[in-house]
């Protein structure tokens, strides 16, 4: 490990550059630094903590330290690929739906584990939301996690170890992440990129975690979608039902725009590695890519719901005359106007419509139908006269 890529922690363990980003989780930072320094990395970790606590960031940082020839300099081609999610030896699994992982996903993972790394000496498997590993999927995975090949490391994540099946927990080293305050979360975003405190606050409201907030602020497409959504919200009370349905269709089309970048990254990774893949492995990659696109589209719709919820909460603050700064200051005029045309009961009804949309998405209802129904219900809630007491 080169001297230039390390710093020293108070515990005297060399700190790879990749781990410096975990400064909000010093205990995690020191634990991983020690394991790397003493060459005692576990074969399976379970990262537990609230959303936004840095579990995903830590998984990427550990992958960089393991796969980087310089020990995690955070600047080489391997580290950049890991950061962008395009490294062929870092596999990130997410649940196929709100109901959890498919047994087929786990079978494909197990088959892939037996293959040699493509670029590096090791392979990393990151399993998000391990609490959604149902018993059949978990049982299929147990032996692989317990006795993986020497070149394989598993990193599972969940909100708490109690939410994960005990048979999985017992085979992992549990690493706890503390919950970040809002101030710490905003500071983490502002350290990563050149953003104002208000931009960080808006991005957090839209995405929920510092890591996703950074990605949001770096994406002009996603920021444009937010602007489009604000315009739809501002015109909702004056538009007729046909206009609302048209707006829903346009939002769905906008949500698919960022998927173009994902598709290009997938095609690039496939082109670079297809000569090394068997036909069976190629089919597995294509199936995984398709699931990723579906998950990304759903994630984009969920982000829209979070933005709408944030706007409605700002309207609620205005209706209740609460002495608290709104989040969406760049939409203050629209928020004031909507607040002047509705009432507290209406806003609460509109917020309920957003929650209902989330419920429908979780149950695989069509995204366009979900948005159409939600926008119509929000319009109805905001325009109905208040119920008499």
Coordinates of C-alpha atoms in Angstrom, one line a residue, residues 10-342:
X10 CA -6.1 7.6 16.1
X11 CA -5.9 3.9 16.4
X12 CA -2.7 4.0 14.3
X13 CA -4.1 1.7 11.6
X14 CA -3.3 2.9 8.1
X15 CA -6.4 4.4 6.5
X16 CA -6.8 3.8 2.8
X17 CA -8.1 6.9 0.9
X18 CA -11.4 5.0 0.1
X19 CA -12.2 4.7 3.9
X20 CA -11.7 8.5 4.6
X21 CA -15.3 9.0 3.3
X22 CA -16.6 7.1 6.3
X23 CA -15.7 9.8 8.8
X24 CA -19.3 10.0 10.0
X25 CA -18.9 6.3 11.1
X26 CA -15.5 6.3 12.9
X27 CA -16.1 2.9 14.6
X28 CA -16.9 1.3 11.2
X29 CA -14.0 3.1 9.7
X30 CA -11.5 1.8 12.3
X31 CA -12.9 -1.7 12.2
X32 CA -12.4 -2.0 8.5
X33 CA -9.0 -0.3 8.6
X34 CA -7.9 -2.8 11.2
X35 CA -9.2 -5.8 9.3
X36 CA -7.4 -4.6 6.1
X37 CA -4.2 -3.8 8.0
X38 CA -4.1 -7.2 9.7
X39 CA -5.3 -9.1 6.7
X40 CA -8.2 -10.4 8.6
X41 CA -11.2 -9.5 6.4
X42 CA -14.3 -11.6 7.1
X43 CA -15.9 -13.6 4.3
X44 CA -19.3 -12.2 5.1
X45 CA -20.4 -8.9 6.7
X46 CA -23.9 -7.7 7.7
X47 CA -24.0 -3.9 7.8
X48 CA -27.0 -2.8 9.9
X49 CA -28.3 0.8 10.4
X50 CA -31.0 3.2 9.4
X51 CA -31.3 4.4 5.8
X52 CA -28.8 7.1 5.1
X53 CA -26.3 5.9 7.7
X54 CA -23.7 5.1 5.0
X55 CA -24.0 1.3 4.6
X56 CA -23.9 1.6 0.8
X57 CA -21.0 4.0 0.9
X58 CA -19.1 1.7 3.2
X59 CA -19.7 -1.3 1.0
X60 CA -18.3 0.5 -2.0
X61 CA -15.3 1.7 0.1
X62 CA -14.5 -1.8 1.2
X63 CA -14.8 -3.1 -2.3
X64 CA -12.3 -0.4 -3.5
X65 CA -9.9 -1.4 -0.7
X66 CA -10.1 -5.1 -1.7
X67 CA -10.0 -4.8 -5.5
X68 CA -7.7 -1.8 -6.0
X69 CA -4.1 -2.7 -6.7
X70 CA -3.1 0.3 -4.5
X71 CA -5.3 -0.8 -1.6
X72 CA -8.1 1.7 -2.1
X73 CA -6.7 4.9 -3.6
X74 CA -10.2 5.9 -4.7
X75 CA -8.7 7.3 -8.0
X76 CA -7.7 4.4 -10.2
X77 CA -9.8 2.8 -12.9
X78 CA -11.0 0.0 -10.6
X79 CA -12.0 2.4 -7.9
X80 CA -13.8 4.7 -10.3
X81 CA -15.7 1.7 -11.8
X82 CA -16.7 0.6 -8.3
X83 CA -17.9 4.1 -7.5
X84 CA -20.0 4.2 -10.7
X85 CA -21.4 0.7 -10.2
X86 CA -19.8 -0.7 -13.4
X87 CA -17.0 -2.9 -12.0
X88 CA -17.6 -6.5 -13.3
X89 CA -16.3 -8.0 -10.0
X90 CA -18.7 -6.1 -7.8
X91 CA -22.2 -7.5 -7.9
X92 CA -25.0 -5.6 -6.2
X93 CA -28.3 -7.4 -5.6
X94 CA -31.6 -5.7 -4.8
X95 CA -35.0 -7.4 -4.1
X96 CA -36.9 -8.1 -7.3
X97 CA -40.0 -6.5 -5.7
X98 CA -41.3 -5.2 -2.4
X99 CA -42.1 -8.8 -1.6
X100 CA -38.4 -9.7 -1.5
X101 CA -35.9 -11.7 -3.4
X102 CA -36.7 -14.3 -6.0
X103 CA -35.2 -17.8 -5.5
X104 CA -34.0 -17.5 -9.1
X105 CA -31.9 -14.4 -8.1
X106 CA -30.1 -16.4 -5.4
X107 CA -29.6 -19.4 -7.7
X108 CA -28.0 -17.1 -10.3
X109 CA -25.8 -15.6 -7.6
X110 CA -24.6 -19.0 -6.4
X111 CA -23.8 -20.0 -10.0
X112 CA -21.9 -16.8 -10.5
X113 CA -19.8 -17.3 -7.3
X114 CA -18.2 -20.4 -8.8
X115 CA -16.8 -18.2 -11.7
X116 CA -13.4 -16.6 -11.5
X117 CA -13.1 -12.8 -11.1
X118 CA -13.0 -10.9 -14.4
X119 CA -10.6 -8.0 -13.6
X120 CA -9.4 -8.4 -10.0
X121 CA -8.2 -11.0 -7.5
X122 CA -11.5 -11.0 -5.6
X123 CA -15.2 -10.7 -6.1
X124 CA -17.6 -8.7 -3.9
X125 CA -21.3 -9.5 -3.6
X126 CA -23.4 -6.7 -2.0
X127 CA -26.9 -7.9 -1.0
X128 CA -29.1 -4.9 -0.2
X129 CA -32.2 -5.3 2.1
X130 CA -31.1 -8.7 3.5
X131 CA -34.2 -8.5 5.6
X132 CA -36.1 -9.3 2.5
X133 CA -34.4 -12.6 2.0
X134 CA -37.3 -15.0 2.6
X135 CA -36.7 -18.4 4.1
X136 CA -36.4 -20.3 0.8
X137 CA -34.0 -17.8 -0.7
X138 CA -32.0 -17.5 2.6
X139 CA -31.7 -21.3 2.9
X140 CA -30.4 -21.5 -0.7
X141 CA -27.7 -18.9 0.2
X142 CA -26.6 -20.3 3.6
X143 CA -23.9 -22.7 2.5
X144 CA -22.4 -20.2 0.0
X145 CA -22.2 -17.5 2.6
X146 CA -20.7 -19.9 5.2
X147 CA -18.1 -21.4 2.9
X148 CA -17.5 -19.1 0.0
X149 CA -14.5 -19.4 -2.3
X150 CA -11.4 -17.7 -0.9
X151 CA -11.6 -14.9 -3.4
X152 CA -15.2 -14.0 -2.5
X153 CA -16.6 -11.5 0.1
X154 CA -20.3 -11.0 0.9
X155 CA -21.6 -7.7 2.2
X156 CA -25.2 -7.8 3.3
X157 CA -27.1 -4.8 4.6
X158 CA -30.3 -4.3 6.6
X159 CA -31.9 -1.8 9.0
X160 CA -31.3 -4.2 11.9
X161 CA -30.0 -7.6 12.6
X162 CA -33.3 -8.6 14.2
X163 CA -35.0 -8.2 10.9
X164 CA -32.7 -10.7 9.2
X165 CA -33.2 -14.5 9.5
X166 CA -31.0 -15.7 12.4
X167 CA -29.4 -18.4 10.2
X168 CA -28.0 -15.6 8.0
X169 CA -26.9 -13.4 10.9
X170 CA -25.0 -16.2 12.5
X171 CA -22.8 -16.6 9.4
X172 CA -21.9 -12.9 9.2
X173 CA -19.8 -10.4 11.1
X174 CA -22.4 -7.8 12.2
X175 CA -21.2 -4.1 11.8
X176 CA -23.5 -1.5 13.3
X177 CA -23.9 2.0 11.8
X178 CA -25.1 4.9 13.9
X179 CA -28.0 7.1 12.7
X180 CA -26.9 10.4 11.3
X181 CA -28.5 13.7 12.3
X182 CA -29.9 15.9 9.6
X183 CA -27.0 18.3 10.1
X184 CA -24.5 15.4 9.7
X185 CA -26.3 14.1 6.6
X186 CA -26.3 17.6 5.0
X187 CA -22.6 18.0 5.9
X188 CA -21.8 14.6 4.3
X189 CA -23.4 15.7 1.0
X190 CA -21.6 19.1 1.0
X191 CA -18.3 17.3 1.6
X192 CA -18.8 15.1 -1.5
X193 CA -19.8 17.7 -4.0
X194 CA -20.1 21.5 -4.3
X195 CA -23.6 22.1 -3.0
X196 CA -25.2 24.6 -0.8
X197 CA -26.9 23.6 2.4
X198 CA -30.3 24.3 0.9
X199 CA -29.5 22.1 -2.2
X200 CA -28.4 19.4 0.2
X201 CA -31.7 19.7 2.1
X202 CA -33.8 19.5 -1.1
X203 CA -31.9 16.5 -2.3
X204 CA -32.3 14.7 1.0
X205 CA -36.0 15.3 0.9
X206 CA -36.1 13.8 -2.6
X207 CA -33.9 10.8 -2.0
X208 CA -33.8 10.0 1.8
X209 CA -30.0 9.3 2.1
X210 CA -26.8 11.3 1.6
X211 CA -25.4 8.9 -1.0
X212 CA -28.5 9.1 -3.1
X213 CA -28.7 12.8 -2.6
X214 CA -25.2 13.2 -4.0
X215 CA -26.2 11.2 -7.1
X216 CA -29.4 13.3 -7.4
X217 CA -27.4 16.6 -7.4
X218 CA -25.0 15.2 -9.9
X219 CA -27.8 14.4 -12.3
X220 CA -29.1 17.2 -14.4
X221 CA -31.8 14.9 -15.7
X222 CA -33.2 14.1 -12.2
X223 CA -33.1 17.8 -11.2
X224 CA -35.1 18.6 -14.4
X225 CA -37.6 15.9 -13.5
X226 CA -38.0 17.6 -10.1
X227 CA -38.6 20.9 -11.8
X228 CA -41.2 19.3 -14.1
X229 CA -42.9 17.8 -11.1
X230 CA -43.0 21.2 -9.4
X231 CA -44.7 22.7 -12.5
X232 CA -47.3 19.8 -12.5
X233 CA -48.0 20.4 -8.8
X234 CA -48.3 24.2 -9.4
X235 CA -50.9 23.7 -12.2
X236 CA -52.8 20.8 -10.6
X237 CA -55.6 22.8 -9.1
X238 CA -56.3 24.7 -12.3
X239 CA -56.0 21.8 -14.8
X240 CA -58.9 19.5 -15.8
X241 CA -58.7 15.7 -15.5
X242 CA -57.5 15.3 -19.0
X243 CA -54.6 17.6 -18.4
X244 CA -53.8 15.7 -15.2
X245 CA -53.7 12.4 -17.1
X246 CA -51.4 13.9 -19.7
X247 CA -49.1 15.2 -17.0
X248 CA -48.9 11.7 -15.5
X249 CA -47.9 10.3 -18.9
X250 CA -45.2 12.9 -19.4
X251 CA -43.8 12.2 -15.9
X252 CA -43.5 8.5 -16.7
X253 CA -41.7 9.3 -20.0
X254 CA -39.4 11.6 -18.0
X255 CA -38.7 8.9 -15.5
X256 CA -37.4 6.6 -18.2
X257 CA -34.8 9.1 -19.5
X258 CA -32.1 8.3 -16.8
X259 CA -32.5 4.6 -17.8
X260 CA -30.7 5.4 -21.0
X261 CA -27.4 6.0 -19.1
X262 CA -27.9 2.7 -17.2
X263 CA -28.5 0.8 -20.4
X264 CA -25.4 2.2 -22.0
X265 CA -23.3 1.3 -18.9
X266 CA -24.7 -2.2 -19.0
X267 CA -24.0 -2.6 -22.7
X268 CA -20.4 -1.3 -22.2
X269 CA -19.7 -3.7 -19.4
X270 CA -21.2 -6.6 -21.4
X271 CA -19.2 -5.7 -24.4
X272 CA -16.0 -5.7 -22.4
X273 CA -16.6 -9.0 -20.7
X274 CA -18.8 -11.1 -23.1
X275 CA -15.7 -12.9 -24.5
X276 CA -15.1 -14.4 -21.0
X277 CA -18.7 -15.4 -20.4
X278 CA -20.3 -18.7 -21.1
X279 CA -23.7 -18.6 -22.8
X280 CA -25.3 -19.5 -19.4
X281 CA -23.5 -16.7 -17.7
X282 CA -24.4 -14.3 -20.4
X283 CA -28.1 -15.1 -19.9
X284 CA -27.7 -14.5 -16.2
X285 CA -26.1 -11.1 -16.8
X286 CA -28.9 -10.2 -19.2
X287 CA -31.6 -11.2 -16.7
X288 CA -29.9 -9.3 -13.9
X289 CA -29.6 -6.2 -16.2
X290 CA -33.3 -6.4 -17.0
X291 CA -34.2 -6.6 -13.3
X292 CA -31.9 -3.6 -12.6
X293 CA -33.7 -1.5 -15.2
X294 CA -37.1 -2.4 -13.7
X295 CA -35.8 -1.5 -10.2
X296 CA -34.3 1.7 -11.4
X297 CA -37.6 2.8 -13.1
X298 CA -39.5 2.0 -9.9
X299 CA -36.9 4.0 -7.9
X300 CA -37.4 7.0 -10.2
X301 CA -41.2 6.9 -9.5
X302 CA -40.6 6.6 -5.7
X303 CA -38.3 9.6 -5.9
X304 CA -41.2 11.5 -7.6
X305 CA -43.5 10.5 -4.7
X306 CA -40.9 11.7 -2.2
X307 CA -40.7 15.1 -4.0
X308 CA -44.5 15.5 -4.0
X309 CA -44.6 14.5 -0.3
X310 CA -42.0 17.2 0.4
X311 CA -44.0 19.8 -1.5
X312 CA -47.2 18.9 0.3
X313 CA -45.5 19.1 3.7
X314 CA -44.3 22.6 2.8
X315 CA -47.9 23.5 1.9
X316 CA -49.0 22.1 5.3
X317 CA -46.5 24.3 7.1
X318 CA -48.0 27.3 5.4
X319 CA -51.6 26.3 6.0
X320 CA -50.8 25.8 9.7
X321 CA -48.7 29.0 9.9
X322 CA -45.8 27.0 11.4
X323 CA -42.7 29.1 12.1
X324 CA -40.4 26.7 10.2
X325 CA -38.5 27.1 7.0
X326 CA -39.9 25.2 4.1
X327 CA -37.7 22.7 2.3
X328 CA -38.5 23.6 -1.3
X329 CA -37.5 27.3 -1.1
X330 CA -37.1 27.4 -4.9
X331 CA -40.8 26.7 -5.2
X332 CA -41.9 29.1 -2.5
X333 CA -44.3 31.0 -4.8
X334 CA -46.1 27.8 -5.9
X335 CA -46.3 26.6 -2.3
X336 CA -47.8 29.8 -1.1
X337 CA -50.3 29.9 -3.9
X338 CA -51.5 26.3 -3.3
X339 CA -51.7 26.9 0.4
X340 CA -53.9 29.9 -0.2
X341 CA -56.3 27.8 -2.2
X342 CA -56.6 24.8 0.1

